[in-house]
Short mmCIF file of N, CA and C and ligand atoms in Angstrom, two decimals:
data_model
loop_
_atom_site.label_atom_id
_atom_site.label_comp_id
_atom_site.label_asym_id
_atom_site.label_seq_id
_atom_site.Cartn_x
_atom_site.Cartn_y
_atom_site.Cartn_z
N MET A 1 69.51 -59.60 -22.58
CA MET A 1 68.65 -59.76 -21.00
C MET A 1 68.87 -57.39 -21.12
N ILE A 2 67.18 -57.16 -20.41
CA ILE A 2 67.57 -55.30 -20.20
C ILE A 2 68.07 -55.28 -19.18
N ASN A 3 68.05 -53.87 -19.08
CA ASN A 3 68.28 -53.31 -17.55
C ASN A 3 67.80 -52.34 -16.46
N SER A 4 67.13 -53.72 -16.22
CA SER A 4 66.02 -53.34 -15.34
C SER A 4 65.93 -52.59 -14.53
N SER A 5 66.70 -52.12 -13.96
CA SER A 5 66.48 -50.35 -13.37
C SER A 5 66.64 -49.37 -14.31
N ILE A 6 67.63 -48.68 -15.15
CA ILE A 6 67.66 -47.76 -16.11
C ILE A 6 65.58 -47.94 -16.15
N LEU A 7 64.67 -50.12 -16.66
CA LEU A 7 63.40 -49.45 -17.50
C LEU A 7 62.84 -48.27 -16.24
N LEU A 8 63.38 -49.50 -15.48
CA LEU A 8 62.43 -48.34 -13.65
C LEU A 8 61.84 -47.22 -13.86
N LYS A 9 63.37 -47.08 -13.95
CA LYS A 9 63.85 -45.41 -13.48
C LYS A 9 63.31 -44.53 -14.38
N GLU A 10 63.20 -44.80 -15.53
CA GLU A 10 62.56 -43.43 -17.36
C GLU A 10 61.34 -43.53 -17.11
N TYR A 11 60.27 -45.45 -16.64
CA TYR A 11 58.79 -44.54 -16.11
C TYR A 11 58.45 -44.18 -14.61
N ASN A 12 59.74 -43.91 -13.37
CA ASN A 12 59.13 -43.16 -12.27
C ASN A 12 59.46 -43.67 -12.25
N LEU A 13 59.19 -44.85 -11.65
CA LEU A 13 58.99 -46.15 -10.28
C LEU A 13 60.38 -46.16 -10.00
N LYS A 14 60.13 -46.57 -8.36
CA LYS A 14 61.73 -46.51 -7.55
C LYS A 14 61.66 -48.05 -6.81
N VAL A 15 63.29 -48.06 -7.52
CA VAL A 15 63.99 -48.88 -8.25
C VAL A 15 63.79 -49.52 -6.75
N THR A 16 63.65 -50.88 -6.66
CA THR A 16 63.87 -51.97 -5.44
C THR A 16 64.12 -53.61 -6.65
N PRO A 17 64.80 -53.62 -5.92
CA PRO A 17 65.01 -55.98 -6.02
C PRO A 17 64.60 -56.53 -6.35
N GLN A 18 63.45 -55.81 -6.03
CA GLN A 18 61.77 -56.64 -5.51
C GLN A 18 61.46 -56.57 -7.03
N ARG A 19 61.17 -55.57 -7.11
CA ARG A 19 60.74 -55.29 -9.02
C ARG A 19 61.86 -55.13 -9.81
N VAL A 20 62.45 -55.39 -9.22
CA VAL A 20 64.13 -55.64 -10.64
C VAL A 20 63.39 -56.91 -10.51
N ALA A 21 63.75 -57.55 -9.61
CA ALA A 21 63.22 -58.83 -9.50
C ALA A 21 62.01 -59.12 -10.63
N ILE A 22 60.77 -58.88 -10.25
CA ILE A 22 59.77 -59.16 -11.82
C ILE A 22 59.75 -59.00 -12.93
N VAL A 23 60.57 -57.34 -13.39
CA VAL A 23 60.46 -56.73 -14.76
C VAL A 23 61.44 -58.37 -15.01
N ASP A 24 63.26 -58.89 -14.76
CA ASP A 24 63.53 -59.66 -15.22
C ASP A 24 62.97 -61.27 -15.98
N GLU A 25 61.80 -61.07 -14.75
CA GLU A 25 60.80 -62.43 -14.62
C GLU A 25 60.19 -62.25 -15.69
N LEU A 26 59.82 -61.32 -15.43
CA LEU A 26 58.58 -60.75 -16.75
C LEU A 26 59.62 -60.54 -18.22
N TYR A 27 60.43 -60.10 -18.79
CA TYR A 27 61.47 -60.17 -19.62
C TYR A 27 61.59 -61.21 -20.40
N SER A 28 61.80 -62.26 -19.47
CA SER A 28 62.57 -64.10 -19.47
C SER A 28 61.53 -64.41 -20.14
N ASN A 29 60.03 -64.22 -18.99
CA ASN A 29 59.20 -65.29 -19.33
C ASN A 29 57.47 -64.36 -20.24
N GLY A 30 58.06 -62.97 -20.64
CA GLY A 30 56.61 -62.95 -21.49
C GLY A 30 54.98 -62.62 -20.80
N HIS A 31 54.50 -63.44 -20.35
CA HIS A 31 53.00 -63.79 -18.90
C HIS A 31 53.68 -64.56 -17.93
N MET A 32 53.32 -63.84 -17.34
CA MET A 32 53.07 -64.42 -16.20
C MET A 32 52.09 -64.16 -15.45
N ASN A 33 51.35 -64.79 -14.42
CA ASN A 33 50.10 -64.18 -13.77
C ASN A 33 50.86 -63.70 -12.25
N ILE A 34 49.48 -63.85 -10.81
CA ILE A 34 50.85 -63.16 -10.19
C ILE A 34 51.81 -64.23 -8.60
N ASP A 35 50.16 -65.66 -9.24
CA ASP A 35 51.19 -66.56 -7.92
C ASP A 35 52.81 -67.20 -9.25
N GLU A 36 52.34 -66.95 -10.53
CA GLU A 36 53.23 -67.27 -10.52
C GLU A 36 54.79 -66.22 -11.10
N LEU A 37 54.07 -65.46 -10.65
CA LEU A 37 55.36 -64.30 -10.09
C LEU A 37 56.64 -64.66 -8.00
N TYR A 38 55.14 -64.12 -7.72
CA TYR A 38 55.26 -65.17 -6.13
C TYR A 38 56.28 -66.55 -6.56
N LYS A 39 55.75 -66.58 -7.32
CA LYS A 39 56.73 -68.64 -6.74
C LYS A 39 57.82 -68.34 -6.87
N LYS A 40 58.22 -67.70 -7.71
CA LYS A 40 59.18 -66.84 -8.90
C LYS A 40 59.85 -66.59 -7.18
N LEU A 41 59.74 -65.35 -7.49
CA LEU A 41 60.47 -64.17 -6.41
C LEU A 41 60.16 -64.15 -4.91
N LEU A 42 59.89 -65.59 -4.13
CA LEU A 42 59.65 -66.44 -3.24
C LEU A 42 61.43 -66.99 -3.15
N GLU A 43 61.65 -67.45 -4.56
CA GLU A 43 62.96 -68.12 -4.59
C GLU A 43 64.27 -67.31 -4.09
N LYS A 44 64.35 -65.67 -4.35
CA LYS A 44 65.02 -64.64 -4.00
C LYS A 44 65.08 -64.16 -2.36
N PHE A 45 63.55 -64.11 -2.53
CA PHE A 45 63.02 -63.54 -1.49
C PHE A 45 62.33 -64.31 -1.07
N PRO A 46 62.90 -65.03 0.46
CA PRO A 46 62.31 -65.85 1.39
C PRO A 46 60.89 -65.24 2.31
N SER A 47 61.00 -63.89 2.20
CA SER A 47 60.20 -62.83 3.10
C SER A 47 58.80 -62.83 2.25
N ILE A 48 58.85 -62.35 1.04
CA ILE A 48 58.14 -61.38 0.30
C ILE A 48 57.31 -61.91 1.00
N SER A 49 56.08 -61.36 0.43
CA SER A 49 54.52 -61.41 0.84
C SER A 49 53.28 -61.30 -0.61
N LEU A 50 52.89 -62.66 -0.26
CA LEU A 50 51.64 -62.72 -1.97
C LEU A 50 51.08 -60.12 -2.36
N ALA A 51 50.86 -60.10 -1.05
CA ALA A 51 50.49 -58.68 -0.93
C ALA A 51 51.45 -57.36 -1.31
N THR A 52 53.07 -57.43 -1.58
CA THR A 52 54.03 -56.78 -1.94
C THR A 52 53.43 -56.89 -3.17
N ILE A 53 53.69 -57.96 -3.86
CA ILE A 53 53.81 -58.13 -5.28
C ILE A 53 52.83 -58.15 -5.43
N TYR A 54 51.95 -57.94 -4.67
CA TYR A 54 50.82 -56.80 -5.65
C TYR A 54 50.77 -55.82 -5.41
N LYS A 55 51.47 -55.15 -4.87
CA LYS A 55 51.14 -53.97 -4.26
C LYS A 55 52.56 -52.82 -5.54
N ASN A 56 53.38 -53.72 -6.30
CA ASN A 56 54.38 -53.26 -6.64
C ASN A 56 54.07 -53.51 -8.27
N VAL A 57 53.16 -55.02 -8.36
CA VAL A 57 52.79 -55.31 -10.01
C VAL A 57 51.83 -53.75 -10.52
N ASN A 58 50.82 -54.11 -9.44
CA ASN A 58 50.18 -52.35 -9.60
C ASN A 58 50.09 -51.37 -10.49
N ALA A 59 51.39 -50.73 -9.24
CA ALA A 59 52.32 -49.41 -9.09
C ALA A 59 52.85 -49.38 -10.13
N MET A 60 53.09 -50.61 -11.38
CA MET A 60 53.80 -50.45 -12.62
C MET A 60 52.77 -50.34 -13.69
N VAL A 61 51.97 -50.93 -13.04
CA VAL A 61 51.36 -50.88 -14.34
C VAL A 61 50.15 -49.62 -14.63
N GLU A 62 49.65 -49.22 -13.21
CA GLU A 62 49.43 -47.33 -13.93
C GLU A 62 50.41 -46.72 -13.82
N LYS A 63 51.46 -46.91 -13.74
CA LYS A 63 53.12 -45.85 -14.74
C LYS A 63 52.29 -46.02 -16.46
N VAL A 64 51.61 -48.33 -16.33
CA VAL A 64 51.54 -48.45 -18.28
C VAL A 64 53.22 -48.91 -18.20
N PHE A 65 54.44 -49.26 -17.23
CA PHE A 65 55.54 -49.85 -17.68
C PHE A 65 55.22 -51.48 -17.16
N LEU A 66 53.99 -52.37 -16.78
CA LEU A 66 53.14 -53.67 -17.11
C LEU A 66 52.02 -53.50 -17.71
N ASN A 67 51.30 -54.58 -18.88
CA ASN A 67 49.74 -54.16 -19.13
C ASN A 67 49.70 -55.30 -17.93
N GLU A 68 48.06 -55.68 -18.15
CA GLU A 68 47.94 -56.46 -17.47
C GLU A 68 46.94 -56.71 -18.92
N VAL A 69 46.77 -58.60 -18.69
CA VAL A 69 45.89 -59.06 -20.14
C VAL A 69 45.02 -59.98 -18.95
N LYS A 70 43.81 -59.26 -19.75
CA LYS A 70 42.94 -60.36 -18.59
C LYS A 70 42.15 -61.61 -19.99
N ILE A 71 42.77 -63.40 -19.02
CA ILE A 71 42.68 -63.98 -19.82
C ILE A 71 40.90 -64.41 -19.05
N PRO A 72 39.77 -64.48 -19.91
CA PRO A 72 38.50 -65.27 -19.77
C PRO A 72 38.65 -66.35 -19.00
N ASP A 73 38.17 -66.77 -18.06
CA ASP A 73 38.62 -68.18 -16.96
C ASP A 73 39.57 -67.98 -16.25
N ALA A 74 40.54 -67.55 -16.02
CA ALA A 74 42.12 -67.32 -15.66
C ALA A 74 42.05 -66.05 -14.85
N LYS A 75 42.75 -66.29 -13.91
CA LYS A 75 44.00 -65.34 -13.73
C LYS A 75 43.89 -64.48 -14.77
N SER A 76 44.59 -62.78 -14.70
CA SER A 76 45.00 -61.72 -15.14
C SER A 76 46.35 -62.61 -15.62
N VAL A 77 47.34 -62.22 -16.59
CA VAL A 77 48.60 -62.18 -16.57
C VAL A 77 49.67 -60.53 -17.22
N TYR A 78 50.69 -60.62 -16.24
CA TYR A 78 51.13 -59.24 -17.18
C TYR A 78 51.91 -59.11 -17.41
N GLU A 79 52.50 -58.66 -18.25
CA GLU A 79 53.46 -58.44 -19.59
C GLU A 79 54.08 -57.11 -19.63
N LEU A 80 55.05 -56.79 -19.66
CA LEU A 80 56.21 -55.83 -19.86
C LEU A 80 55.97 -54.64 -21.07
N ALA A 81 54.87 -53.55 -20.98
CA ALA A 81 53.92 -53.22 -22.63
C ALA A 81 54.91 -52.83 -23.28
N LYS A 82 54.35 -52.69 -24.03
CA LYS A 82 55.31 -52.59 -25.09
C LYS A 82 53.94 -52.55 -26.60
N GLU A 83 54.27 -53.15 -27.45
CA GLU A 83 53.13 -51.67 -28.85
C GLU A 83 52.32 -53.13 -29.34
N GLU A 84 50.89 -52.70 -29.34
CA GLU A 84 49.42 -53.35 -28.93
C GLU A 84 50.19 -54.67 -29.51
N HIS A 85 48.97 -55.90 -28.85
CA HIS A 85 49.20 -56.25 -30.01
C HIS A 85 47.92 -58.07 -29.12
N SER A 86 47.79 -58.91 -29.71
CA SER A 86 46.99 -59.05 -29.11
C SER A 86 47.68 -60.61 -28.72
N HIS A 87 46.60 -61.21 -27.99
CA HIS A 87 47.10 -62.89 -27.50
C HIS A 87 45.83 -64.12 -28.14
N LEU A 88 46.52 -65.32 -28.67
CA LEU A 88 46.57 -66.49 -28.46
C LEU A 88 46.47 -67.73 -26.77
N VAL A 89 45.40 -67.56 -26.11
CA VAL A 89 45.96 -68.90 -25.51
C VAL A 89 45.53 -69.46 -25.39
N CYS A 90 46.17 -70.93 -24.83
CA CYS A 90 45.73 -72.79 -25.30
C CYS A 90 44.48 -72.70 -23.06
N SER A 91 43.70 -73.74 -24.40
CA SER A 91 42.62 -73.36 -22.91
C SER A 91 43.28 -75.17 -22.25
N SER A 92 43.91 -75.99 -22.59
CA SER A 92 45.10 -76.66 -22.10
C SER A 92 45.76 -76.55 -21.47
N CYS A 93 46.61 -75.83 -21.83
CA CYS A 93 48.35 -75.77 -21.66
C CYS A 93 49.33 -74.96 -20.65
N GLY A 94 47.63 -73.71 -21.18
CA GLY A 94 47.39 -72.30 -20.74
C GLY A 94 48.97 -71.39 -21.19
N MET A 95 49.25 -72.11 -22.31
CA MET A 95 49.91 -71.89 -23.50
C MET A 95 49.78 -69.89 -22.98
N ILE A 96 50.52 -69.07 -23.58
CA ILE A 96 49.87 -67.68 -24.28
C ILE A 96 51.33 -67.11 -25.20
N GLU A 97 50.53 -66.24 -26.39
CA GLU A 97 51.41 -66.19 -26.96
C GLU A 97 50.92 -65.31 -27.91
N ASP A 98 51.98 -63.89 -28.44
CA ASP A 98 51.63 -62.16 -28.46
C ASP A 98 51.87 -63.56 -30.04
N ILE A 99 50.28 -61.89 -30.23
CA ILE A 99 50.25 -61.77 -32.15
C ILE A 99 49.76 -60.67 -32.99
N MET A 100 50.56 -60.24 -33.41
CA MET A 100 49.99 -58.99 -34.11
C MET A 100 48.74 -58.90 -35.11
N ILE A 101 47.47 -58.41 -35.12
CA ILE A 101 46.36 -58.47 -36.21
C ILE A 101 46.45 -56.95 -36.82
N ASP A 102 45.34 -56.74 -37.33
CA ASP A 102 45.03 -55.37 -37.16
C ASP A 102 43.70 -55.39 -36.72
N THR A 103 43.43 -54.78 -35.82
CA THR A 103 42.13 -54.60 -35.32
C THR A 103 41.13 -53.52 -35.55
N SER A 104 41.70 -52.47 -37.78
CA SER A 104 40.91 -51.45 -36.62
C SER A 104 40.14 -52.05 -37.97
N ILE A 105 40.25 -53.28 -38.40
CA ILE A 105 38.66 -53.87 -39.15
C ILE A 105 37.75 -54.30 -38.65
N LEU A 106 38.41 -54.81 -36.74
CA LEU A 106 37.26 -55.38 -36.39
C LEU A 106 36.18 -53.67 -35.48
N GLN A 107 37.27 -52.92 -35.45
CA GLN A 107 37.11 -51.47 -35.02
C GLN A 107 35.46 -50.26 -35.67
N SER A 108 35.93 -50.83 -37.36
CA SER A 108 35.18 -50.22 -38.02
C SER A 108 34.38 -51.25 -38.50
N SER A 109 33.99 -51.99 -38.78
CA SER A 109 32.38 -53.02 -38.18
C SER A 109 32.14 -52.30 -36.98
N ILE A 110 32.59 -52.40 -35.46
CA ILE A 110 31.83 -51.71 -34.29
C ILE A 110 31.55 -50.49 -34.53
N LYS A 111 31.91 -48.85 -35.11
CA LYS A 111 31.86 -48.10 -35.52
C LYS A 111 30.01 -48.49 -36.38
N ALA A 112 30.30 -48.83 -37.09
CA ALA A 112 28.70 -49.10 -38.28
C ALA A 112 27.78 -49.73 -37.78
N GLN A 113 27.97 -50.40 -36.53
CA GLN A 113 26.54 -50.17 -36.20
C GLN A 113 26.94 -50.01 -34.36
N SER A 114 27.12 -49.45 -33.65
CA SER A 114 27.44 -48.70 -32.67
C SER A 114 27.77 -47.19 -32.43
N ALA A 115 27.26 -46.81 -31.88
CA ALA A 115 27.84 -44.99 -31.52
C ALA A 115 28.34 -45.89 -30.42
N PHE A 116 29.04 -46.44 -30.64
CA PHE A 116 30.34 -46.95 -28.67
C PHE A 116 31.53 -46.96 -29.39
N LYS A 117 31.92 -45.61 -28.07
CA LYS A 117 33.32 -45.11 -28.51
C LYS A 117 34.67 -45.39 -27.67
N ILE A 118 35.07 -46.63 -29.11
CA ILE A 118 36.58 -47.92 -27.79
C ILE A 118 37.27 -46.80 -27.22
N GLN A 119 37.85 -46.89 -26.75
CA GLN A 119 38.85 -46.45 -25.48
C GLN A 119 39.81 -47.34 -25.70
N ASN A 120 39.93 -48.69 -25.09
CA ASN A 120 40.23 -49.89 -25.22
C ASN A 120 39.76 -51.66 -26.24
N VAL A 121 41.30 -51.80 -26.24
CA VAL A 121 40.61 -52.77 -27.72
C VAL A 121 41.94 -54.09 -26.41
N ASP A 122 41.74 -55.29 -26.58
CA ASP A 122 42.42 -55.86 -25.70
C ASP A 122 41.62 -57.26 -26.57
N VAL A 123 41.74 -58.30 -26.82
CA VAL A 123 41.56 -59.27 -27.94
C VAL A 123 42.98 -60.56 -27.42
N VAL A 124 41.64 -61.20 -27.03
CA VAL A 124 42.05 -62.63 -26.95
C VAL A 124 41.53 -64.09 -27.90
N PHE A 125 41.68 -64.72 -28.05
CA PHE A 125 41.84 -66.14 -29.31
C PHE A 125 42.02 -67.48 -28.08
N SER A 126 41.00 -68.02 -28.15
CA SER A 126 41.42 -69.25 -26.56
C SER A 126 41.18 -71.05 -27.89
N GLY A 127 42.14 -70.74 -27.68
CA GLY A 127 42.16 -72.58 -28.78
C GLY A 127 43.36 -73.59 -27.88
N LEU A 128 43.17 -74.58 -29.00
CA LEU A 128 44.90 -75.05 -28.95
C LEU A 128 46.44 -75.10 -29.86
N CYS A 129 47.09 -74.82 -28.35
CA CYS A 129 48.13 -74.91 -28.78
C CYS A 129 48.40 -76.30 -30.29
N LYS A 130 49.74 -75.86 -30.66
CA LYS A 130 49.78 -76.75 -31.78
C LYS A 130 50.78 -77.77 -30.97
N SER A 131 51.11 -77.37 -29.61
CA SER A 131 50.93 -79.04 -29.20
C SER A 131 49.73 -79.40 -28.28
N CYS A 132 49.43 -79.37 -27.64
CA CYS A 132 47.84 -79.85 -26.94
C CYS A 132 47.30 -79.77 -28.67
N GLN A 133 47.39 -80.57 -29.72
CA GLN A 133 46.53 -80.45 -30.48
C GLN A 133 47.14 -81.02 -31.10
N LYS A 134 47.41 -82.94 -30.92
CA LYS A 134 48.74 -84.13 -30.56
C LYS A 134 47.91 -84.80 -29.52
ZN1 ZN B 201 49.01 -75.97 -25.26
ZN1 ZN B 202 51.08 -60.17 -24.73
#
């Protein structure tokens, strides 16, 4: 288990029980969308609103404490920010897996074809996870 309050403080984020709960959930589940976070937090804070979750998550994304992962044709998921990685997304069950790939080859092949200046790399592969292939 991580110490969520210390982590929040390190990122200059106000420590609230709701934020600690969000960090705890993301730590144990990896990636969650807003609805999943909302459902989980309702168990601890029955009067919490979806708007409050949004507000807290956005504040943490702004400080780059959380990372928003945009999933094609699905809701964005959030994760604790860590070193750059890509994502494998199962189009059948929605499973999301972190994968370390070297995107420098992709980036240099883009550079060879375009004057475009890459500022952010966000690679998502969609397909079927191992259990959905059966
Ligand atoms: Zn699957
Ligand atoms: Zn991830």
